[in-house]
Amino acid sequence: MDSRTRHLPAEERRAATVDAVIELAATRDPGEITTTVIARHMGVTQGALFRHFPSKDAILEAVMGWVANRLLARVDRAAEGAPSSTAALEAVFKAHTGFVAEHPGVPRMIFGELQRSGSTATKRMVATLLRHYGERLRALLETGCRNGEFRPDLDVGAAVTLFLGSVQGLVIQALFAGDVQAIGRDAPRVFSIYMRGISRG
């Protein structure tokens, strides 16, 4: 990073640290991203880093907070003003897959965190994110059922799970292939199949 990061105000330093971790996770094993690596990437000392974060876990929590706020804000904007529930769901799907394509370090970090045993603050934050996201999807799906767009007998809970699972599947395959842009290319076809399963016949 630019040497200017050495003299940033506290809030900007914390934001720069989050950016650094997400950048690093895009190309490195998240388990290998130590505070030493983060500080070196930012061009600061570990001491400077610890003035703003008491531990690496605190940094990870800040990253997950950033992810939750940005992703939920993006899907909310995507759904807002959509002319139909179908259009809203499609916009949310595109927004989510687009977010991951722009920030490939995010899923790598989440998957890495899931490998840790026991409950952690970061895991709890991810669970909260998924709950809030699921609530938004449930509302869209229930509205679509009421207005006749979706099947009247739709299992809304399963449809929420399948929506999220479809995004996660795209992400995992793209990461395995080392081709993050595949997410955007494959997303429309996957969403089309999803809609065939929930739309009113």
C-alpha positions as semicolon CSV with decimal commas, in nm:
position;residue;x (nm);y (nm);z (nm)
1;M;0,000;0,000;0,000
2;D;0,091;0,364;-0,036
3;S;0,310;0,512;0,237
4;R;0,027;0,753;0,313
5;T;-0,144;0,474;0,510
6;R;0,115;0,533;0,782
7;H;-0,048;0,864;0,870
8;L;-0,419;0,791;0,839
9;P;-0,675;0,888;1,106
10;A;-0,806;0,600;1,319
11;E;-1,125;0,529;1,122
12;E;-0,944;0,543;0,791
13;R;-0,669;0,317;0,926
14;R;-0,930;0,060;1,034
15;A;-1,096;0,078;0,692
16;A;-0,758;0,044;0,520
17;T;-0,685;-0,264;0,731
18;V;-1,012;-0,425;0,624
19;D;-0,932;-0,349;0,259
20;A;-0,585;-0,498;0,302
21;V;-0,718;-0,824;0,445
22;I;-0,972;-0,863;0,165
23;E;-0,703;-0,792;-0,095
24;L;-0,466;-1,045;0,062
25;A;-0,736;-1,314;0,089
26;A;-0,801;-1,293;-0,285
27;T;-0,460;-1,448;-0,357
28;R;-0,344;-1,612;-0,034
29;D;-0,458;-1,884;0,201
30;P;-0,655;-1,689;0,463
31;G;-0,496;-1,903;0,734
32;E;-0,157;-1,762;0,638
33;I;-0,265;-1,399;0,670
34;T;-0,101;-1,303;0,997
35;T;-0,086;-0,958;1,152
36;T;0,275;-0,944;1,031
37;V;0,161;-1,005;0,673
38;I;-0,117;-0,747;0,703
39;A;0,116;-0,483;0,847
40;R;0,378;-0,547;0,578
41;H;0,112;-0,521;0,305
42;M;-0,001;-0,187;0,448
43;G;0,350;-0,055;0,497
44;V;0,307;-0,010;0,873
45;T;0,440;-0,179;1,186
46;Q;0,252;-0,441;1,382
47;G;0,246;-0,195;1,669
48;A;0,059;0,055;1,454
49;L;-0,189;-0,216;1,361
50;F;-0,248;-0,315;1,724
51;R;-0,324;0,043;1,819
52;H;-0,648;0,002;1,626
53;F;-0,718;-0,371;1,669
54;P;-0,635;-0,568;1,984
55;S;-0,601;-0,900;1,796
56;K;-0,624;-1,073;1,461
57;D;-0,973;-1,195;1,557
58;A;-1,077;-0,832;1,603
59;I;-0,955;-0,761;1,249
60;L;-1,156;-1,056;1,115
61;E;-1,464;-0,931;1,296
62;A;-1,419;-0,590;1,134
63;V;-1,388;-0,757;0,794
64;M;-1,708;-0,957;0,848
65;G;-1,887;-0,644;0,964
66;W;-1,780;-0,470;0,643
67;V;-1,899;-0,768;0,435
68;A;-2,237;-0,783;0,608
69;N;-2,302;-0,410;0,574
70;R;-2,191;-0,388;0,212
71;L;-2,361;-0,705;0,090
72;L;-2,696;-0,636;0,258
73;A;-2,692;-0,275;0,137
74;R;-2,620;-0,394;-0,215
75;V;-2,900;-0,650;-0,224
76;D;-3,142;-0,399;-0,071
77;R;-3,060;-0,147;-0,344
78;A;-3,096;-0,416;-0,610
79;A;-3,443;-0,521;-0,494
80;E;-3,571;-0,169;-0,431
81;G;-3,807;-0,050;-0,699
82;A;-3,806;-0,378;-0,894
83;P;-4,133;-0,412;-1,090
84;S;-4,200;-0,766;-0,972
85;S;-4,085;-1,025;-0,721
86;T;-3,918;-1,217;-1,003
87;A;-3,726;-0,909;-1,112
88;A;-3,630;-0,836;-0,751
89;L;-3,497;-1,188;-0,697
90;E;-3,298;-1,172;-1,020
91;A;-3,154;-0,834;-0,923
92;V;-3,053;-0,970;-0,582
93;F;-2,893;-1,277;-0,740
94;K;-2,692;-1,058;-0,979
95;A;-2,596;-0,820;-0,699
96;H;-2,471;-1,102;-0,478
97;T;-2,273;-1,279;-0,748
98;G;-2,134;-0,945;-0,864
99;F;-2,021;-0,864;-0,511
100;V;-1,832;-1,193;-0,487
101;A;-1,673;-1,148;-0,829
102;E;-1,548;-0,805;-0,717
103;H;-1,425;-0,933;-0,380
104;P;-1,306;-1,295;-0,424
105;G;-1,119;-1,276;-0,095
106;V;-1,448;-1,261;0,095
107;P;-1,570;-1,619;0,031
108;R;-1,218;-1,752;0,077
109;M;-1,211;-1,593;0,422
110;I;-1,557;-1,721;0,515
111;F;-1,478;-2,076;0,402
112;G;-1,148;-2,057;0,589
113;E;-1,323;-1,939;0,905
114;L;-1,564;-2,233;0,886
115;Q;-1,268;-2,469;0,919
116;R;-1,195;-2,339;1,269
117;S;-1,335;-2,553;1,547
118;G;-1,581;-2,417;1,799
119;S;-1,782;-2,099;1,799
120;T;-1,608;-1,773;1,712
121;A;-1,733;-1,418;1,693
122;T;-1,669;-1,421;1,319
123;K;-1,876;-1,736;1,270
124;R;-2,158;-1,581;1,469
125;M;-2,142;-1,271;1,251
126;V;-2,165;-1,483;0,936
127;A;-2,465;-1,666;1,084
128;T;-2,631;-1,332;1,158
129;L;-2,562;-1,214;0,804
130;L;-2,721;-1,528;0,661
131;R;-3,024;-1,488;0,887
132;H;-3,082;-1,126;0,781
133;Y;-3,024;-1,214;0,416
134;G;-3,264;-1,507;0,445
135;E;-3,531;-1,281;0,593
136;R;-3,507;-1,053;0,291
137;L;-3,535;-1,348;0,052
138;R;-3,830;-1,491;0,244
139;A;-4,016;-1,159;0,218
140;L;-3,958;-1,145;-0,159
141;L;-4,068;-1,505;-0,206
142;E;-4,379;-1,468;0,008
143;T;-4,479;-1,156;-0,184
144;G;-4,432;-1,346;-0,509
145;C;-4,655;-1,626;-0,384
146;R;-4,927;-1,380;-0,283
147;N;-4,926;-1,200;-0,617
148;G;-4,931;-1,523;-0,818
149;E;-4,578;-1,512;-0,961
150;F;-4,458;-1,816;-0,767
151;R;-4,611;-2,152;-0,691
152;P;-4,887;-2,129;-0,428
153;D;-4,749;-2,443;-0,259
154;L;-4,389;-2,315;-0,260
155;D;-4,177;-2,428;0,033
156;V;-4,038;-2,083;0,104
157;G;-3,775;-2,204;0,351
158;A;-3,638;-2,452;0,099
159;A;-3,646;-2,185;-0,173
160;V;-3,435;-1,954;0,047
161;T;-3,185;-2,235;0,107
162;L;-3,168;-2,317;-0,263
163;F;-3,114;-1,953;-0,358
164;L;-2,822;-1,916;-0,120
165;G;-2,690;-2,261;-0,213
166;S;-2,695;-2,169;-0,582
167;V;-2,479;-1,864;-0,517
168;Q;-2,244;-2,062;-0,294
169;G;-2,216;-2,337;-0,555
170;L;-2,119;-2,087;-0,823
171;V;-1,859;-1,939;-0,591
172;I;-1,704;-2,271;-0,492
173;Q;-1,676;-2,391;-0,851
174;A;-1,522;-2,062;-0,964
175;L;-1,267;-2,069;-0,682
176;F;-1,172;-2,428;-0,760
177;A;-1,130;-2,338;-1,127
178;G;-0,932;-2,026;-1,042
179;D;-1,170;-1,824;-1,259
180;V;-1,373;-1,578;-1,054
181;Q;-1,528;-1,428;-1,367
182;A;-1,705;-1,761;-1,426
183;I;-1,948;-1,659;-1,152
184;G;-2,088;-1,380;-1,368
185;R;-2,095;-1,594;-1,682
186;D;-2,277;-1,886;-1,520
187;A;-2,511;-1,693;-1,290
188;P;-2,788;-1,622;-1,547
189;R;-2,819;-1,988;-1,645
190;V;-2,827;-2,103;-1,283
191;F;-3,087;-1,843;-1,191
192;S;-3,302;-1,947;-1,486
193;I;-3,315;-2,306;-1,359
194;Y;-3,392;-2,181;-1,008
195;M;-3,687;-1,979;-1,138
196;R;-3,829;-2,277;-1,324
197;G;-3,857;-2,456;-0,993
198;I;-4,041;-2,182;-0,805
199;S;-4,247;-2,008;-1,074
200;R;-4,617;-2,073;-1,112
201;G;-4,666;-2,325;-1,389
